[in-house]
CSV table of C-alpha atoms in Angstrom, one decimal:
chain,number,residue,atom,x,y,z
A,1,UNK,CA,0.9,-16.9,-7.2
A,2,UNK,CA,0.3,-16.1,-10.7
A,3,UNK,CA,-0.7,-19.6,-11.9
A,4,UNK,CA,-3.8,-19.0,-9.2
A,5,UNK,CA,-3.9,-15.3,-9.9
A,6,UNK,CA,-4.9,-17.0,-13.5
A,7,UNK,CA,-7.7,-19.0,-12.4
A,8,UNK,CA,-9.3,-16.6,-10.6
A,9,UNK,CA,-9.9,-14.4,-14.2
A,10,UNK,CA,-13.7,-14.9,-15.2
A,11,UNK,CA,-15.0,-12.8,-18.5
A,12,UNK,CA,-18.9,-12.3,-18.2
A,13,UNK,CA,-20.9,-13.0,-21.4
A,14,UNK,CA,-24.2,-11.9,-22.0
A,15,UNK,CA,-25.8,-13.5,-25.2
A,16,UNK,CA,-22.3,-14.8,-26.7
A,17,UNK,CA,-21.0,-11.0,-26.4
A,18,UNK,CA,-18.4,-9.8,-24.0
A,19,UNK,CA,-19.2,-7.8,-20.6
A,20,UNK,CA,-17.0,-7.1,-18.1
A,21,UNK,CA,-14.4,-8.8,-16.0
A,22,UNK,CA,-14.9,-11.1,-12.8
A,23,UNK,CA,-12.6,-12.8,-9.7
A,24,UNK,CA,-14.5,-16.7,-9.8
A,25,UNK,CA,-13.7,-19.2,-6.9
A,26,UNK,CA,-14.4,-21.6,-4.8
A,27,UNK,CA,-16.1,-21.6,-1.2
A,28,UNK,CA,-17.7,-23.3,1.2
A,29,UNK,CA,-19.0,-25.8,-1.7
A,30,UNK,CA,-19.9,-23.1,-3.8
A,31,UNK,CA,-18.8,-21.7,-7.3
A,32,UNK,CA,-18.6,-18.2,-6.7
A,33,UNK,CA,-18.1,-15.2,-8.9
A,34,UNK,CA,-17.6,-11.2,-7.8
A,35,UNK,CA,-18.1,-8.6,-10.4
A,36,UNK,CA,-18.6,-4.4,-10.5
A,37,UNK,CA,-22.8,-4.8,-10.1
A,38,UNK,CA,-23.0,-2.2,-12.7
A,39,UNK,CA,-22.3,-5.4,-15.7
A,40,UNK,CA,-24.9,-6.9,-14.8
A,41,UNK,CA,-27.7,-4.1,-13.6
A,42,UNK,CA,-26.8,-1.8,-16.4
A,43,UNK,CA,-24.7,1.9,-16.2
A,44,UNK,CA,-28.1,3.2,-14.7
A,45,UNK,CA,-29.0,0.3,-12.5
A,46,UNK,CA,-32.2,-0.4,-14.1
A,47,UNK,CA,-31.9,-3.4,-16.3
A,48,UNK,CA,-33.3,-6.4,-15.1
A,49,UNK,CA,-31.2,-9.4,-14.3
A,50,UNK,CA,-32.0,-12.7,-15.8
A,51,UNK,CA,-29.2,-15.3,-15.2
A,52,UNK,CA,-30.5,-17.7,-18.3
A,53,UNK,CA,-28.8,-15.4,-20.9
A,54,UNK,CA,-25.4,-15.0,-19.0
A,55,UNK,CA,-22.1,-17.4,-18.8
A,56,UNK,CA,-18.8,-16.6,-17.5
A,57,UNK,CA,-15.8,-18.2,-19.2
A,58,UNK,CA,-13.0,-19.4,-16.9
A,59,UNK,CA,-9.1,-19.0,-18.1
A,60,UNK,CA,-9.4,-22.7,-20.1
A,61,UNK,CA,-12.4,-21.1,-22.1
A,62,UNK,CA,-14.8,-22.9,-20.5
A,63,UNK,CA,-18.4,-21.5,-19.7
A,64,UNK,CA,-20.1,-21.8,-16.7
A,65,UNK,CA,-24.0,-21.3,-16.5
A,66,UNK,CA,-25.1,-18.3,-13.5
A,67,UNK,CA,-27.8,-19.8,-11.3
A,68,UNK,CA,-28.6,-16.7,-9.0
A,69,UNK,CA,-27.1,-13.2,-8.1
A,70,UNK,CA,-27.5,-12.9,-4.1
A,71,UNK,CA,-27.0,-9.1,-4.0
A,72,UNK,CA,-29.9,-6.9,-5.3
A,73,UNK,CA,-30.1,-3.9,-7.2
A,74,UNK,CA,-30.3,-1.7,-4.6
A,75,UNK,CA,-27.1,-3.1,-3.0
A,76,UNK,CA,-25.3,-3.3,-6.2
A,77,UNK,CA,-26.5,0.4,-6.9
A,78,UNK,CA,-24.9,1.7,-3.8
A,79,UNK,CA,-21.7,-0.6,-3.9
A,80,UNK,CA,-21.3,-1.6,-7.1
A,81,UNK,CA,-20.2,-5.1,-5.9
A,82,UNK,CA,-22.3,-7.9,-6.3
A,83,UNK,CA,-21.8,-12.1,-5.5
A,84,UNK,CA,-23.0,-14.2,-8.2
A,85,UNK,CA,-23.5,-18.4,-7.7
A,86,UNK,CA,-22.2,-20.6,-10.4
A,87,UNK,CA,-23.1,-23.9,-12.0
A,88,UNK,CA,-19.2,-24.9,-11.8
A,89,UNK,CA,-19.3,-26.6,-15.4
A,90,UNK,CA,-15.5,-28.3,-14.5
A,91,UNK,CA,-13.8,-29.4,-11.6
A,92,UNK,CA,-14.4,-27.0,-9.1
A,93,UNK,CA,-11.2,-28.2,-6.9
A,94,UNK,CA,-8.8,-27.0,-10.4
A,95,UNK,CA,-9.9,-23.3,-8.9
A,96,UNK,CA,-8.2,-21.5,-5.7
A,97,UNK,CA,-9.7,-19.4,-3.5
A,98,UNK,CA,-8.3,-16.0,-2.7
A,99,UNK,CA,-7.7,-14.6,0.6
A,100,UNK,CA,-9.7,-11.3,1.3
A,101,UNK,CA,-8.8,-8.4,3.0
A,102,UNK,CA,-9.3,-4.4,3.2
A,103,UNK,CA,-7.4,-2.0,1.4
A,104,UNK,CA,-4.2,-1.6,2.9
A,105,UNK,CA,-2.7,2.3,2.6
A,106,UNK,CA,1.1,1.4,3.2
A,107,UNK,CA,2.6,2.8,0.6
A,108,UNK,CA,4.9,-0.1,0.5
A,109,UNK,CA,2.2,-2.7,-1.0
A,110,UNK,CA,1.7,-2.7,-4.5
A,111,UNK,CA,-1.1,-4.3,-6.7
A,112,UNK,CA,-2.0,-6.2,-9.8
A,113,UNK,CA,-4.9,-6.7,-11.6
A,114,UNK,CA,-6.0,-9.3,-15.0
A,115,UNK,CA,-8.5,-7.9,-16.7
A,116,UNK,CA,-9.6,-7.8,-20.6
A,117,UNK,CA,-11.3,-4.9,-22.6
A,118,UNK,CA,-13.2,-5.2,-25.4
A,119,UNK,CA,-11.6,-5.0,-28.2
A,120,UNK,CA,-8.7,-7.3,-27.3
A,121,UNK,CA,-8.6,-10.7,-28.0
A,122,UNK,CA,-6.4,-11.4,-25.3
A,123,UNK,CA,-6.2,-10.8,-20.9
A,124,UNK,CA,-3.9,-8.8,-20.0
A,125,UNK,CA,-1.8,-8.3,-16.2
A,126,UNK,CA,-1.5,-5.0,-15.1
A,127,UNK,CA,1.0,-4.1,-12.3
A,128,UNK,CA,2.5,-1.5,-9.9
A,129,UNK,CA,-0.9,0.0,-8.9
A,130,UNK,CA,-0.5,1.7,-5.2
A,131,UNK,CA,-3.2,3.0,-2.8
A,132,UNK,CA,-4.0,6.8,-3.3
A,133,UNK,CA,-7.0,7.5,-1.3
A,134,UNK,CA,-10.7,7.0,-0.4
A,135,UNK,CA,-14.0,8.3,-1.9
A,136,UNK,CA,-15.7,10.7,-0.1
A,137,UNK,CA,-19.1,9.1,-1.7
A,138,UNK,CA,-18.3,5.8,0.6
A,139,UNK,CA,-15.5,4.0,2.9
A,140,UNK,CA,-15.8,1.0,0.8
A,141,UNK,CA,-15.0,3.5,-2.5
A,142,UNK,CA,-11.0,4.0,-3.4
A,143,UNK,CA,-8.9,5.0,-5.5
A,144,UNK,CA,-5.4,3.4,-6.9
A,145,UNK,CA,-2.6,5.0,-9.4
A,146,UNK,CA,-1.8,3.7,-12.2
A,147,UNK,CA,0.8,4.5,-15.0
A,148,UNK,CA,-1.0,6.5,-17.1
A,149,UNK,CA,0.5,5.7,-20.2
A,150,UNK,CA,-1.3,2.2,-19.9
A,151,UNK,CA,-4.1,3.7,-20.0
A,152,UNK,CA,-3.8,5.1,-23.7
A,153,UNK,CA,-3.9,3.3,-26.5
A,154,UNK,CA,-1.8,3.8,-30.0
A,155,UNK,CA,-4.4,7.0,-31.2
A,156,UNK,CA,-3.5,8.4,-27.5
A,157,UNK,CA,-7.4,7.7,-26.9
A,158,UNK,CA,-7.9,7.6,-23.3
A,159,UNK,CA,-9.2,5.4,-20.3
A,160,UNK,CA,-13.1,4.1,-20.6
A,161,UNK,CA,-13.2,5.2,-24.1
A,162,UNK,CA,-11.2,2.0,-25.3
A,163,UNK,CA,-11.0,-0.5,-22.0
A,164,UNK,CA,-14.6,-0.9,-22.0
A,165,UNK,CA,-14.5,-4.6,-20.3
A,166,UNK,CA,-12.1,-3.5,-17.0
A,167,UNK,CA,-15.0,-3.4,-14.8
A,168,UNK,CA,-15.1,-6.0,-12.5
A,169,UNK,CA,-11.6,-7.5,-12.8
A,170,UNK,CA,-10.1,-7.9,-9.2
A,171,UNK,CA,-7.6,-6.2,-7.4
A,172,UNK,CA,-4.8,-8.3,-5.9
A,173,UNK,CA,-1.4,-8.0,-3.8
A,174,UNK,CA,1.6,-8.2,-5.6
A,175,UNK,CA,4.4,-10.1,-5.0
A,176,UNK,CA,2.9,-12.1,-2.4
A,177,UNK,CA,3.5,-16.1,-1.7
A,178,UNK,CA,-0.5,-15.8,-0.9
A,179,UNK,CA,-3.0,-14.5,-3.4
A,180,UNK,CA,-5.0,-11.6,-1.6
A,181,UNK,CA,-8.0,-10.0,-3.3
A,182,UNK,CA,-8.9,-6.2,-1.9
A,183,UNK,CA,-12.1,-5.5,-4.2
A,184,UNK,CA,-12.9,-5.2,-7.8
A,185,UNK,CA,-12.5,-2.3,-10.4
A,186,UNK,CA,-15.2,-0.7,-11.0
A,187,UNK,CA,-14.6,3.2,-13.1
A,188,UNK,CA,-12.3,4.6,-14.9
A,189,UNK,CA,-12.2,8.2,-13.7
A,190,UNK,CA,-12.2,11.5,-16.0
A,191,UNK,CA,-11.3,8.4,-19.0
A,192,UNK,CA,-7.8,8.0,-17.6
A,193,UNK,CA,-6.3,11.5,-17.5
A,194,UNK,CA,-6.2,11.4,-13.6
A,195,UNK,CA,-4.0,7.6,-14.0
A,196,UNK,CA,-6.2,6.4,-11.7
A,197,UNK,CA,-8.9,3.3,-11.2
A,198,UNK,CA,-11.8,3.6,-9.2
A,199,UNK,CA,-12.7,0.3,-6.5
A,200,UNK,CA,-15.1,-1.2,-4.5
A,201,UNK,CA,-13.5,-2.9,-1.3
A,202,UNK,CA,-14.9,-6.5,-0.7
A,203,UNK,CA,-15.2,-5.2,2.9
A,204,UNK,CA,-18.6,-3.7,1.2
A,205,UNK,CA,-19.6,-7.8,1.4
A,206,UNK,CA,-18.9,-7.8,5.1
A,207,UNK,CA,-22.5,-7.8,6.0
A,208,UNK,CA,-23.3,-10.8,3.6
A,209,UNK,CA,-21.2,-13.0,5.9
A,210,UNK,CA,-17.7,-12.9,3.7
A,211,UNK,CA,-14.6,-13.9,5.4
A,212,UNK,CA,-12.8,-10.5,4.9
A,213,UNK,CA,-9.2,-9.7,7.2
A,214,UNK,CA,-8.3,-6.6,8.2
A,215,UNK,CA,-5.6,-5.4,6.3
A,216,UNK,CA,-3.0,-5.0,9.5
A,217,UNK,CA,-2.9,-8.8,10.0
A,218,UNK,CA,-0.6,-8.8,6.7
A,219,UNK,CA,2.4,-9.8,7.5
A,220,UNK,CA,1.6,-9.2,11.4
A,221,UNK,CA,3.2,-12.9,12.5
A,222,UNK,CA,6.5,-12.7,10.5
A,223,UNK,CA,8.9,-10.9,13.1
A,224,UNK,CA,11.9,-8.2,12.0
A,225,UNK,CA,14.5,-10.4,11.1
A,226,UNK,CA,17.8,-9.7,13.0
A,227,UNK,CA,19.6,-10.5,10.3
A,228,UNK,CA,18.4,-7.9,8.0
A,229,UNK,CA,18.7,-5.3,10.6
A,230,UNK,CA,22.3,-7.0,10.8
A,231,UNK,CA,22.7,-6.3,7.2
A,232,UNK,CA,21.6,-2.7,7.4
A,233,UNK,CA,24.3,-2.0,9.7
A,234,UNK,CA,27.0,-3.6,8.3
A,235,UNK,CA,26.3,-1.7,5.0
A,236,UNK,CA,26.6,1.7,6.7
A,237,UNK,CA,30.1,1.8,6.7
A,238,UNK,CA,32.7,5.0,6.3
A,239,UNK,CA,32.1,4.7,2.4
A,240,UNK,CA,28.8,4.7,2.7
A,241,UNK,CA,29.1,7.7,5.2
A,242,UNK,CA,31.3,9.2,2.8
A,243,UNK,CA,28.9,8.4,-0.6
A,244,UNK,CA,26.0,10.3,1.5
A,245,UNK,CA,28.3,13.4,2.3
A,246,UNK,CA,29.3,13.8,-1.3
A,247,UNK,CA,26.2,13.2,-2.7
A,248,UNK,CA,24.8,16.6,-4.0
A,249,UNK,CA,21.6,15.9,-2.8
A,250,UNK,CA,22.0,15.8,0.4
A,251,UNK,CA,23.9,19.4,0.7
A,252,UNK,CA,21.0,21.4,2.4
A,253,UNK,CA,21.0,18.6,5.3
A,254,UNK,CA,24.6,18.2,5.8
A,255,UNK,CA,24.7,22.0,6.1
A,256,UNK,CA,22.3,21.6,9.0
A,257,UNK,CA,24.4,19.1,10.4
A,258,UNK,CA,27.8,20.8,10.3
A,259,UNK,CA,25.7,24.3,11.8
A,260,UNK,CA,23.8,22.6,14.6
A,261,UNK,CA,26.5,20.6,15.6
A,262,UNK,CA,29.4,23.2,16.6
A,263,UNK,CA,27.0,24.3,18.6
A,264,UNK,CA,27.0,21.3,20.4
A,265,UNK,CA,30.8,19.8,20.4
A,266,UNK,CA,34.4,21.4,20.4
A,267,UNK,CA,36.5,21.2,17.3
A,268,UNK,CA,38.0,18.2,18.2
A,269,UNK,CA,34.9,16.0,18.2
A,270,UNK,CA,32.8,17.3,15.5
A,271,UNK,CA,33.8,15.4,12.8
A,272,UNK,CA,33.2,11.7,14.9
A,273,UNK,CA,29.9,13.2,15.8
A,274,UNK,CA,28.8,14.2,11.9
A,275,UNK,CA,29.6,10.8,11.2
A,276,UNK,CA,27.6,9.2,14.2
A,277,UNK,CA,24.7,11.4,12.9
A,278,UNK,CA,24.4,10.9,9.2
A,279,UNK,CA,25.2,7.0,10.3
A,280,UNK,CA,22.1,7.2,12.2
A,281,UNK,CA,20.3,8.6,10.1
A,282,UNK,CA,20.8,6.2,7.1
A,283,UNK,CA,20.4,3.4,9.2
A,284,UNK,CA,17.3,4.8,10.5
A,285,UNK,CA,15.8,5.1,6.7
A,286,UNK,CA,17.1,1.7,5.3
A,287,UNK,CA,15.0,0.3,8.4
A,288,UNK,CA,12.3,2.5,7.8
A,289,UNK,CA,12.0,1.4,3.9
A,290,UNK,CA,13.3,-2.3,4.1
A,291,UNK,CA,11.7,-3.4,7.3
A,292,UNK,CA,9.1,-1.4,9.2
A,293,UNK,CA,7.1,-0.9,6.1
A,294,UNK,CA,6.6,-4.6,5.3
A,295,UNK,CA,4.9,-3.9,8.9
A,296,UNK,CA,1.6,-1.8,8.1
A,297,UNK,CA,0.2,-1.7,11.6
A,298,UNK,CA,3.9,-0.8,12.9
A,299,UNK,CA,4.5,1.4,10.0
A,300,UNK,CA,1.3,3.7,10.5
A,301,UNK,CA,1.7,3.6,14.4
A,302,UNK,CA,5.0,4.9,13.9
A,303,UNK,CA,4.7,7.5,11.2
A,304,UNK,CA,1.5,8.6,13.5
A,305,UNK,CA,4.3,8.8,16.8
A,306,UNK,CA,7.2,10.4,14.7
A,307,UNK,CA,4.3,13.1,13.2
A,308,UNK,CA,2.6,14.1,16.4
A,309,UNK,CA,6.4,14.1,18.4
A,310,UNK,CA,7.5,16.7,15.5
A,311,UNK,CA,4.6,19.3,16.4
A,312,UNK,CA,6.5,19.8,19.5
A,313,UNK,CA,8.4,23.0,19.8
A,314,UNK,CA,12.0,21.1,19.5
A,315,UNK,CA,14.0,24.4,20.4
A,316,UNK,CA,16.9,24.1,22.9
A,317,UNK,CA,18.1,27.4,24.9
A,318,UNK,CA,21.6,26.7,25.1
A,319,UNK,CA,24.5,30.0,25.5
A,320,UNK,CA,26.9,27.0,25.6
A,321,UNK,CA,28.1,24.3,24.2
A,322,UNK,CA,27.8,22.2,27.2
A,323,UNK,CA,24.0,23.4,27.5
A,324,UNK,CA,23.2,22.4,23.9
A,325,UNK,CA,24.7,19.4,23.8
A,326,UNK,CA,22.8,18.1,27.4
A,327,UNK,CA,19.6,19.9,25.2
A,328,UNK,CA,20.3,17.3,22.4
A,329,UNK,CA,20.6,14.6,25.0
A,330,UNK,CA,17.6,15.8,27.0
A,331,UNK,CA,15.2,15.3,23.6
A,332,UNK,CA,16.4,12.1,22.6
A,333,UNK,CA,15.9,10.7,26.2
A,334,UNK,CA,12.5,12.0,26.1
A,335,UNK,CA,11.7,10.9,22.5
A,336,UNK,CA,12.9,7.8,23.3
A,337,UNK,CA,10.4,7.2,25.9
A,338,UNK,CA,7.7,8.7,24.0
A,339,UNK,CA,8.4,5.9,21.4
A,340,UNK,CA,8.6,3.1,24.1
A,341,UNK,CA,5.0,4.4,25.2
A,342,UNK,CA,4.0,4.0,22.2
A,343,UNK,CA,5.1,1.0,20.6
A,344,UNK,CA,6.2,-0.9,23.3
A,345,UNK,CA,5.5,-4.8,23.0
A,346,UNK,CA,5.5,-4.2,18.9
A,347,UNK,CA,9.0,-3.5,18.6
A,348,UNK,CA,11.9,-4.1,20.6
A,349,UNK,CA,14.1,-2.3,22.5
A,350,UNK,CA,16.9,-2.2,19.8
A,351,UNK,CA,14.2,-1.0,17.4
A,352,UNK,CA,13.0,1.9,19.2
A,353,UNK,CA,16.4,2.9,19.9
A,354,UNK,CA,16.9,2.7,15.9
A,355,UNK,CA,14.1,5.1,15.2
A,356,UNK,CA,14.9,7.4,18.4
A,357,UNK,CA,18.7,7.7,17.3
A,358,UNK,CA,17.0,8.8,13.5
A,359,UNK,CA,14.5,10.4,14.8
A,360,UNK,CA,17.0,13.5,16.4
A,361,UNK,CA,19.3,13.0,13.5
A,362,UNK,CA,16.4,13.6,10.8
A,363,UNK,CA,15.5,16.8,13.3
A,364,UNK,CA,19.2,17.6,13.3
A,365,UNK,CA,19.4,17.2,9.5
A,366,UNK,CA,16.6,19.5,8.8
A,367,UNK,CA,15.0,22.9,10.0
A,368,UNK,CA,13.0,21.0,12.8
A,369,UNK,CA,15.6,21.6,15.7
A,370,UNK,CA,16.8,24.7,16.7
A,371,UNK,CA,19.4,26.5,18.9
A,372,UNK,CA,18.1,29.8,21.3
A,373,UNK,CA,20.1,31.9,23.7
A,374,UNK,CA,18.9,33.6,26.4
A,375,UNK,CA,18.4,36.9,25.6
C-alpha cells in the first residue's frame, strides 16, 4: 500500500517554485491530478489560472505539463477541491489509482497523509489522523486530529506558519490492503493549536461524475470471523475474570455489581453470577473493539440501538429477590428482541446474544439499572 500511497504524491510548481501538494492518477485514459483549489486560484480566489506556467512533479522527479483545470473558480471557491488533466510525461500504467470514498466517522479507522511544506527538502508521511467532526460551513468540509506536536517545529512555531505546502496532499486509510483516498487537506486551523487539519471530501466531486463509495461498503463483504469470536472467549478465562476484579480501575463498577446483585441471588450463588457478569461484559467489549468496529455500518447501527435502548427507564420494582431477579430476566428478554429488530439479517443470532448479554451487564455495572420497592 505504501509503494502506491507513493505514487500518488504530486508537488505543484508554479514557475520552478513550490505550491502545494496533490493526489495524481490514473483514470479512464486520463492523467489526473486533485489539489485544495485554493493553489491554484489564489488564498482569495481571484487569480487567474493559466496552466502554461504550472508542472507537477511525480515521486521520481519527473514533471508533468497541466493541460486544463475542469472545475472553475466558483466551484473551487466553494469546495476548495478542484480536478486538474495532465500531459502524463511517463508511463502512465507505473501510477495506481485510488479507490474513493466518503469520510468514514468510526472511530476505529485511522488515516495517513504524504505531504511536503516549504521549506523541506524532503515528503514526509503523516499517520494516526482520526475523524473528529464536520464543518458547519458544508457537508463536504471535516475535520481530522492530529498529534499536535507534529504540528510544531524546533522554535515551537505553529501549524500554517511553517507547513506552508500541506494544502492539497490527500487523505488516505491506513493500514489497508487497498489504497482509499477520502479528500484532500485543505487548512490548517487556528495554525495548529486546535491539532487539527481541515478537508474537503472528494464526495464534493460527486456531481462531476467521480466514482466515489459510500463509506459503509468498507469492509461490508468480509464476515465476523468465528474464529476471532472463538478467540475472544477462550481468553476470558477465570484469570482474566480475576485480572478485571483486581484491577483498580474497575472498583466503582464491581461495586455496582456486588450491590445490584444480592438483590437478585442468595448467598450461595452470588459469586457464580459476579463472574457470569463481568465475563459478559468483557467479552461483550473485546467484540465490540476487535470486531464490530472493523464493521462501520454495524458499528453505528449498534451504538444508535444500545443509545436509544438506554433512555429507557431501566428500573425494576422488585421487594424480593425472586422479583428482581425475573426483572433482570424480563429486560434482557426484551433487549434482546429489540436488538434482533434491529439488526437482524446483519448479525447473527450468537452476535446479538453477545451484545444483549453486555448490554445488561454494562447496565448492571454502572448507574443505569436500578432496584425500587413498592412503597
Amino acid at each position: 500500500m505504501m509503494e502506491h500511497l507513493n505514487k500518488t504524491t504530486g508537488l505543484l510548481i508554479k514557475n520552478g517554485s513550490f505550491v502545494g501538494c496533490s493526489v495524481i492518477f490514473p483514470l479512464d485514459g486520463e492523467f489526473l491530478c486533485l489539489t485544495a483549489g485554493h493553489n491554484i486560484y489564489g488564498k482569495n480566489f481571484d487569480q487567474v489560472f493559466d496552466p502554461d506556467f504550472w508542472k507537477v512533479e511525480d515521486h521520481l522527479g519527473i514533471k508533468h505539463d497541466i493541460k486544463e483545470c475542469i472545475c472553475d473558480m466558483n466551484f473551487a471557491k466553494a469546495h476548495d477541491i478542484v480536478i486538474l488533466k495532465l500531459e502524463c510525461g511517463s508511463d502512465l500504467k507505473s501510477f495506481h489509482c485510488p479507490e474513493f470514498y466518503t469520510i468514514p466517522i468510526n472511530p476505529a479507522h485511522s488515516f495517513t497523509f504524504r505531504a511536503k511544506y516549504e521549506q523541506s527538502k524532503t515528503v514526509v508521511t503523516q499517520r494516526h489522523l482520526q475523524f473528529n467532526s464536520f464543518c458547519t460551513e458544508s457537508d463536504f468540509k471535516f475535520f481530522c486530529t492530529i498529534e499536535k506536536a507534529l504540528l510544531m517545529n524546533n522554535d515551537y512555531k505553529s501549524g500554517s506558519d511553517w507547513l506552508g505546502g500541506w494544502s492539497g496532499t490527500g487523505l488516505f486509510l491506513d493500514n489497508h490492503h487497498e489504497l482509499i483516498c477520502f479528500g484532500i487537506m485543505t487548512d490548517i486551523p487556528n495554525k495548529g493549536n486546535d491539532g487539527q487539519l481541515k478537508f474537503t471530501s472528494v464526495s464534493a466531486l460527486d456531481n462531476l461524475n467521480f466514482n466515489i463509495r459510500a463509506a459503509s461498503q468498507l469492509d461490508l463483504e468480509k464476515k465476523l470471523l468465528a474464529s476471532s469470536i472463538n478467540a475472544i472467549f477462550d481468553q476470558t478465562d477465570d484469570e482474566a475474570i480475576s485480572k478485571w476484579t483486581e484491577d483498580e480501575i474497575n472498583k466503582p463498577q464491581l461495586e455496582y455489581i456486588n450491590t445490584k446483585l444480592a438483590k437478585a441471588y442468595s448467598d450461595d450463588r452470588l459469586d457464580l453470577m459476579r463472574k457470569n457478569t463481568i465475563k459478559k461484559l468483557i467479552i461483550g467489549k473485546t467484540f465490540l473493539s476487535t470486531e464490530l468496529k472493523k464493521h462501520e455500518t454495524i458499528f453505528n447501527q449498534y451504538t444508535k440501538a444500545y443509545n436509544a435502548y438506554a433512555l429507557e427507564d431501566l428500573e425494576i420494582v422488585a421487594n424480593n429477590r425472586q422479583e428482581a431477579n425475573a426483572g433482570i430476566k424480563k429486560i434482557k428478554e426484551t433487549y434482546e428482541e429489540y436488538l434482533l429488530s434491529c439488526l437482524e439479517g446483519i448479525l447473527g443470532i450468537d452476535d446479538i446474544k453477545i451484545l444483549a448479554n453486555y448490554g445488561i451487564s454494562d447496565w448492571i455495572a454502572n448507574c443505569s439499572l436500578s432496584f425500587l420497592e413498592n412503597e
